[in-house]
C-alpha cells in the first residue's frame, strides 16, 4: 500500500538554500520508494519546477495563523495520512497536533541552527512527542539530546547528500578567464553573506591573508555568495587583507559551482555554527581539500584526513598553519565522499521511513 | 565472567572501526579478565569486538572469545555464565547442531541460529553480550533478566559502542564525557545511579531484561523480555499450597538453584557471613556433594571478640559443613590504603560496595576464582524492614496522598523544625508528603537525600534538568506496572529487586568483585528460582527469612537463628563517615551514607568525572 506523507516545510521546490535542497533530496528518495507526498511550504514557488512522481507542492503560505489553519485543513482533506513530516522544529507543535488528530506518526527533521536558536518549552514538549527525529549531523543530535527528554534511539542522523554533478575533473577555461583570479593559489569560500549568519568565518580568513601572502604573493581569497552582509564584509576585507587579496564573486549559479570548485586550490570556511556544511562535501567531491570550522556540525562533512581538517576559527596561527599544510598536500581523495552519494542517502532515508512505519500509529491522548 | 566491548559503525558515512580505540576500551577492563585479551574486526571494518577473559568454563583455547560460528556468519563477545548450557547443547544436538568446543559461548551462537534474538528467554544465568549477525548485518545486545552483568552503550548517531563498564567507553576516547543531570540527581537521591542513566549524558545502561538490536539505521528501542512484577504476578496466579508444602517448595527451589550455580570447571567457593542466607548456601553445597568448599568470611579488627564479630559463628557453620574456612580481618588502615583504588574501580558513583571489595580481595588472596554470594535473599524472602514499613506507611498515610498540598505544607514546617534542631532524621519531614503512595513510601525508605534536600547540594539548573528527566516517582511506579494485583509483600519485593538490588547491590558486586578478578555468583538472583518459590503472601506466612535455616540437612546451628540481623552494623559505616570528614560519632549507615555520598562524588566524579 502507498505510504501517504504530509510534509510541513519552510521551503522546498522553487527555493534556494541548503535546507530546501535537503528537503528535495529527501522527498525524491521517499517518492522513489513509492510514497505519496503532499508538501505545504511557507516559502517558495514551485511553478515550473519539475517535481518527481508522487510529490505535490501546495502554494506557499507565510503567515503563521493562515499557514496553521491551512495546514490542518489540507491535512484533513489528505486523509488517511501515515506520516506527518515536519521540516523545521519551529513548526513542531503544529506537526504534532496534526499527527495526533489524524492518528499518524510524526517525523521531525532538525537541521542545526534551528535547534540552537529556539528554546521555547512548547517546542521542547512537541519534539518530545515526535515518533522519530532526524538530524543532519551528530552535533545537532547531541545538542538536541542535551535539551529534550528523548530516548537516544529515537534521534537518528541522516546526513546531507552530495549531488552527482560534483565530481573531480579539469576546470573550465571559460570560467577561469572570466574570473581572472591570477596564478593563485586560490582559497575559496562559498556561502550566503547574511548578517544573520556571521558565523561562517570570512573575517578570520581575511585576517590570515597578510601572513599567507608573505609566502604566496599571488594568493587570492575568492568569496562566492550574496547577501545583506556583503557591504560590511567588503569593508572588513579592505581593513584586514592586503589590497586585491579578496575577490567577491557575488552569487554563483548552481551550474557553475562544480567548475568554481575545480578552479580553486583549497576550500576554506572556518565556520563555528555550521549545521552540516554541505559545501565542504561538494568541494571535496570536486577534489578540493577543506579547512572547516570546529563547532557546529561541520565535522560530519569532513569525514577524515583524506578530505581535510577542522580548526578553531579564533585560533589564527592554527588556521594559517592548516591552510599552508593542506595547500602543500594537493588534491583531496574524492573516494572519501562516496558514502555521501545519492544512492546511499536514498537507501538510508527509505530505511528510516520503514523504521518509522514499523512503529504503531499514535492516537489522541495515547502515549 | 570477563569484560566485553564493541564498536559498530552502522551508518555508511561513519569511519571504519578504529582498532586502537577498541584496544583502549579493552585495556580499561584488564582486571575483569586476566586470562586473555582479544580483538576482532570484520573484513569491512564496520564492526569490531573486544574480550577480556576470566576462564571458568572450558579453560582450553575452545573457550576464547570473540567466538565465531562454524560458517563465520555469527560472532559473539560474551560476559557471564550460562548455567543450563549443557541442557541447551543437548537439545540443539538433538536438532542436528554440531559443536566443536565445550564452551557456553558456542551454545549461545547455535541458540541464536535456531531462535534469533528470542533465544535470551531460554538462558538460565547471568550474561551480557554483543552478537554480530553478518547475514542480516544486525548487532544484538542483551542483558540478563535481573541485571547481574552490566552493559553500557553509547550512540553518536553514526557509530554505536558498548562495553561492560561505562569507564571503558570513555577510555576509548570517542565518547563524550559531558555530565548527565538525571544520573547525577539520581545518585544523590538514591546512593546509586538508576538505570538507564549513568552520570554521563552520552552513556546509557542497557536495562536488565532487555535486548537492543542495531541495524543500518542505528539502535532500535530496547525490547523488554523479562519483568519482575509480571513474573511475581504469574507466580501468584498459581494455587497456594499449605505451609508444609511451601517450605518444601522453598527448599527445593534453593537446592535447584545452587546446583545450577555450581556448574564450573574450577572450584566454587562461598562468601560466608554469620547470617542465614549464606550459611544455607554453604549447607546446600555440602548436601549436593561439594567437598572442601572454601568459605571466606570478612571480620573487622574493631569488632574482634565482641557481639558484632561474625567470625566465630561463621566458623561454626563452616565446620558443620566441612568447609575450608578463611577469615580475613580488615582494619581502618587498610580501608584508607585501598580507598583510591576503590574509587578508581567504582564504575559509577555508589555509596556501597566496600564490604564486597574486601571479601573479594580476601577471596583472591585465598586463590578463589568463583564464589557464591547470598545477595538477593533479602529481596525474595522479605529480609528488609521495607517489607513491613512500606505497606504499613501506604495503608496509614494514603489519605494524605489524596489531599493535594497538605503533605508538602507539613514537610516545609517539619524541615524547618529539623533545621532548627529537632532530633529526627531529616528525611522524616517528608513522611506525610511521600508516605501515602507506594513509590513515595519506597523513595522515603531508600533515598539518601530527599528531593527537597538536594536544593542545598546541587546547582539549581542541574537539579531542575535532572529531576525533569529522572522523574523518580514515575520511574518507581513503572516497576509495579505489570503487577496491579500483587500483595504488599510482592510489591515491595518487585521494588527492591528492580531498583535497589539492580542499581546498587548487583552493580557493586560487579565492580568490586571484578576489581579482584572474582566471579560472584548469586543463586538467589535467578528468574527460574523466583518462579519456583511460593507467592509472597505465603513466603511471609511461613516466615521464609527464618525458614531458610532449615533448607540444608543438617540444618544451620541454633546460634545462627537467634542472631539479630546486623545489616550494615560494620565499622564501614563509621569509616565512611570519618573518611567523609564527619565527627565519626555514629556508625549508623544511613546517616553516614549522606556524607559519604558527597565524598564519593567530590573525590571521583565532580567536574564531570575522571575516567
Coordinates of N, CA, C and O in Angstrom, one line a residue, chain A residues 124-125 128 136-138 141-142 145-150 152-153 155-159 276 299-301 303 339-340 344 348 351-352 355, chain B residues 10-15 153 155-159 176 178-179 197 201 204 212-213 215-222 465 468-470 475:
Chain A
X124 N 9.9 22.3 22.9 CA 10.5 21.1 23.5 C 9.5 20.0 23.7 O 9.8 18.8 23.4
X125 N 8.4 20.4 24.3 CA 7.3 19.3 24.5 C 6.9 18.7 23.2 O 6.7 17.5 23.2
X128 N 9.5 16.2 22.0 CA 9.5 15.0 22.8 C 8.3 14.1 22.4 O 8.3 12.9 22.7
X136 N 20.8 16.4 10.7 CA 21.7 16.2 9.6 C 23.1 15.9 10.1 O 23.9 15.3 9.4
X137 N 23.4 16.2 11.4 CA 24.7 15.9 11.9 C 24.7 15.4 13.3 O 23.7 15.5 14.0
X138 N 25.8 14.8 13.7 CA 25.9 14.3 15.1 C 25.9 15.4 16.1 O 25.4 15.2 17.2
X141 N 22.4 16.4 16.7 CA 21.7 15.4 17.5 C 22.1 15.5 19.0 O 21.3 15.4 19.9
X142 N 23.4 15.8 19.2 CA 23.8 15.9 20.6 C 23.2 17.1 21.3 O 22.8 17.1 22.4
X145 N 19.7 16.3 22.1 CA 19.5 15.4 23.3 C 19.9 16.0 24.6 O 19.5 15.6 25.6
X146 N 20.8 17.1 24.5 CA 21.1 17.8 25.8 C 19.9 18.6 26.3 O 19.9 19.0 27.4
X147 N 19.0 18.9 25.4 CA 17.9 19.8 25.7 C 16.6 19.0 25.9 O 15.9 19.3 26.9
X148 N 16.3 18.1 25.1 CA 15.0 17.4 25.2 C 15.1 16.1 25.8 O 16.2 15.5 25.8
X149 N 14.0 15.6 26.4 CA 14.0 14.3 27.0 C 13.5 13.3 26.0 O 12.3 13.0 26.0
X150 N 14.4 12.8 25.1 CA 14.0 11.8 24.1 C 14.9 10.6 24.3 O 16.1 10.8 24.6
X152 N 17.5 8.1 23.3 CA 18.5 8.3 22.3 C 18.3 7.6 21.0 O 18.6 8.1 19.9
X153 N 17.7 6.4 21.0 CA 17.5 5.7 19.8 C 16.4 6.3 18.9 O 16.4 6.0 17.7
X155 N 16.4 9.4 18.0 CA 17.0 10.5 17.3 C 18.1 9.9 16.4 O 19.1 9.4 16.8
X156 N 17.8 10.0 15.1 CA 18.7 9.3 14.1 C 19.4 10.4 13.2 O 18.9 11.5 13.1
X157 N 20.5 10.1 12.6 CA 21.2 11.0 11.8 C 21.1 10.7 10.3 O 21.3 9.5 10.0
X158 N 20.6 11.6 9.5 CA 20.6 11.4 8.1 C 21.4 12.5 7.4 O 20.8 13.6 7.2
X159 N 22.6 12.3 7.1 CA 23.5 13.4 6.7 C 23.0 13.9 5.3 O 22.4 13.1 4.5
X276 N 25.5 21.5 9.0 CA 26.2 20.3 8.4 C 27.4 20.8 7.6 O 28.5 20.3 7.7
X299 N 32.1 19.0 11.3 CA 33.0 17.8 11.3 C 32.4 16.7 10.5 O 33.1 15.8 10.0
X300 N 31.0 16.6 10.5 CA 30.4 15.5 9.8 C 30.6 15.5 8.3 O 30.4 14.5 7.6
X301 N 30.8 16.7 7.7 CA 31.0 16.8 6.3 C 32.5 16.8 5.9 O 32.8 16.9 4.7
X303 N 34.8 14.0 6.5 CA 34.9 12.7 7.1 C 36.3 12.3 7.6 O 36.4 11.7 8.7
X339 N 30.5 7.7 0.4 CA 29.3 7.3 1.2 C 28.2 8.4 1.2 O 27.1 8.1 1.7
X340 N 28.5 9.6 0.8 CA 27.5 10.6 0.9 C 26.8 10.7 -0.5 O 26.0 11.7 -0.6
X344 N 23.2 6.1 -1.5 CA 23.3 5.8 -0.1 C 22.3 6.6 0.7 O 21.7 6.1 1.6
X348 N 19.3 5.1 2.9 CA 19.1 5.4 4.4 C 17.8 6.1 4.7 O 17.1 5.7 5.7
X351 N 15.1 3.4 4.6 CA 15.1 2.6 5.9 C 14.5 3.3 7.0 O 13.8 2.7 7.9
X352 N 14.8 4.6 7.1 CA 14.2 5.4 8.2 C 12.7 5.5 8.1 O 12.0 5.4 9.1
X355 N 11.4 2.2 9.2 CA 11.6 2.1 10.7 C 10.4 2.8 11.4 O 9.9 2.3 12.4
Chain B
X10 N 27.5 1.8 12.1 CA 26.4 1.3 11.3 C 26.0 2.2 10.2 O 25.4 1.7 9.2
X11 N 26.3 3.5 10.2 CA 25.9 4.4 9.2 C 27.0 4.4 8.1 O 28.2 4.3 8.4
X12 N 26.6 4.4 6.8 CA 27.5 4.3 5.7 C 28.7 5.4 5.8 O 29.8 5.1 5.5
X13 N 28.3 6.6 6.3 CA 29.3 7.7 6.3 C 30.3 7.6 7.5 O 31.3 8.3 7.5
X14 N 30.0 6.7 8.4 CA 30.8 6.6 9.6 C 32.2 6.0 9.3 O 32.2 5.1 8.5
X15 N 33.3 6.6 9.8 CA 34.6 6.0 9.5 C 34.6 4.5 10.1 O 33.9 4.2 11.0
X153 N 26.0 1.4 26.7 CA 26.2 1.7 25.3 C 26.1 3.2 25.0 O 25.6 3.9 25.9
X155 N 25.8 6.0 21.6 CA 25.5 6.1 20.2 C 25.6 7.5 19.8 O 25.0 8.4 20.4
X156 N 26.5 7.9 18.8 CA 26.6 9.3 18.4 C 25.8 9.6 17.2 O 25.9 10.7 16.7
X157 N 25.0 8.6 16.7 CA 24.3 8.9 15.5 C 24.9 8.3 14.3 O 24.2 8.1 13.2
X158 N 26.1 7.9 14.3 CA 26.9 7.2 13.2 C 27.3 5.8 13.7 O 27.3 4.9 12.9
X159 N 27.8 5.8 14.9 CA 28.5 4.6 15.4 C 28.0 4.3 16.8 O 27.8 5.2 17.6
X176 N 31.7 11.2 24.4 CA 31.7 12.4 25.2 C 31.5 12.2 26.7 O 30.7 11.3 27.1
X178 N 30.4 14.5 28.8 CA 29.5 15.5 29.3 C 28.7 14.9 30.4 O 28.2 13.8 30.3
X179 N 28.4 15.6 31.5 CA 27.7 15.1 32.6 C 26.2 14.9 32.3 O 25.7 15.7 31.5
X197 N 20.2 5.5 33.3 CA 21.1 6.6 33.3 C 22.5 6.2 33.8 O 22.6 5.2 34.5
X201 N 26.1 11.9 29.9 CA 24.9 12.0 29.1 C 24.9 11.1 27.9 O 23.9 10.7 27.4
X204 N 24.5 5.1 28.2 CA 23.3 4.6 28.8 C 23.5 3.1 29.2 O 24.2 2.4 28.6
X212 N 18.6 -5.2 22.6 CA 18.7 -4.0 21.8 C 19.3 -4.5 20.4 O 20.3 -5.1 20.4
X213 N 18.6 -4.1 19.3 CA 19.0 -4.5 18.0 C 19.5 -3.3 17.3 O 18.8 -2.3 17.2
X215 N 20.6 -2.0 13.6 CA 20.6 -2.3 12.2 C 21.2 -1.1 11.4 O 21.9 -0.2 12.1
X216 N 21.0 -1.0 10.1 CA 21.7 0.1 9.3 C 21.2 1.5 9.7 O 21.8 2.5 9.3
X217 N 20.1 1.6 10.4 CA 19.6 2.9 10.8 C 20.0 3.2 12.3 O 19.7 4.3 12.7
X218 N 20.7 2.3 12.9 CA 21.1 2.5 14.3 C 20.3 1.7 15.3 O 19.6 0.7 14.9
X219 N 20.4 2.0 16.6 CA 19.8 1.1 17.6 C 18.3 1.3 17.5 O 17.8 2.5 17.3
X220 N 17.5 0.3 17.7 CA 16.1 0.4 17.9 C 15.8 0.6 19.4 O 16.7 0.8 20.2
X221 N 14.5 0.6 19.8 CA 14.2 0.7 21.2 C 14.6 -0.5 21.9 O 14.3 -1.6 21.4
X222 N 15.1 -0.4 23.1 CA 15.4 -1.6 23.9 C 14.1 -2.4 24.1 O 13.0 -1.8 24.4
X465 N 16.9 20.2 35.6 CA 17.0 19.4 34.4 C 17.1 17.9 34.8 O 16.4 17.1 34.1
X468 N 13.6 16.6 35.9 CA 12.7 16.5 34.8 C 12.9 15.2 34.1 O 11.9 14.6 33.8
X469 N 14.1 14.8 33.8 CA 14.3 13.6 33.1 C 14.2 12.4 34.0 O 13.8 11.3 33.6
X470 N 14.7 12.5 35.2 CA 14.7 11.3 36.1 C 13.3 11.0 36.5 O 13.0 9.8 36.6
X475 N 9.2 6.8 37.8 CA 10.1 5.7 37.5 C 9.9 4.5 38.4 O 10.0 3.4 38.1

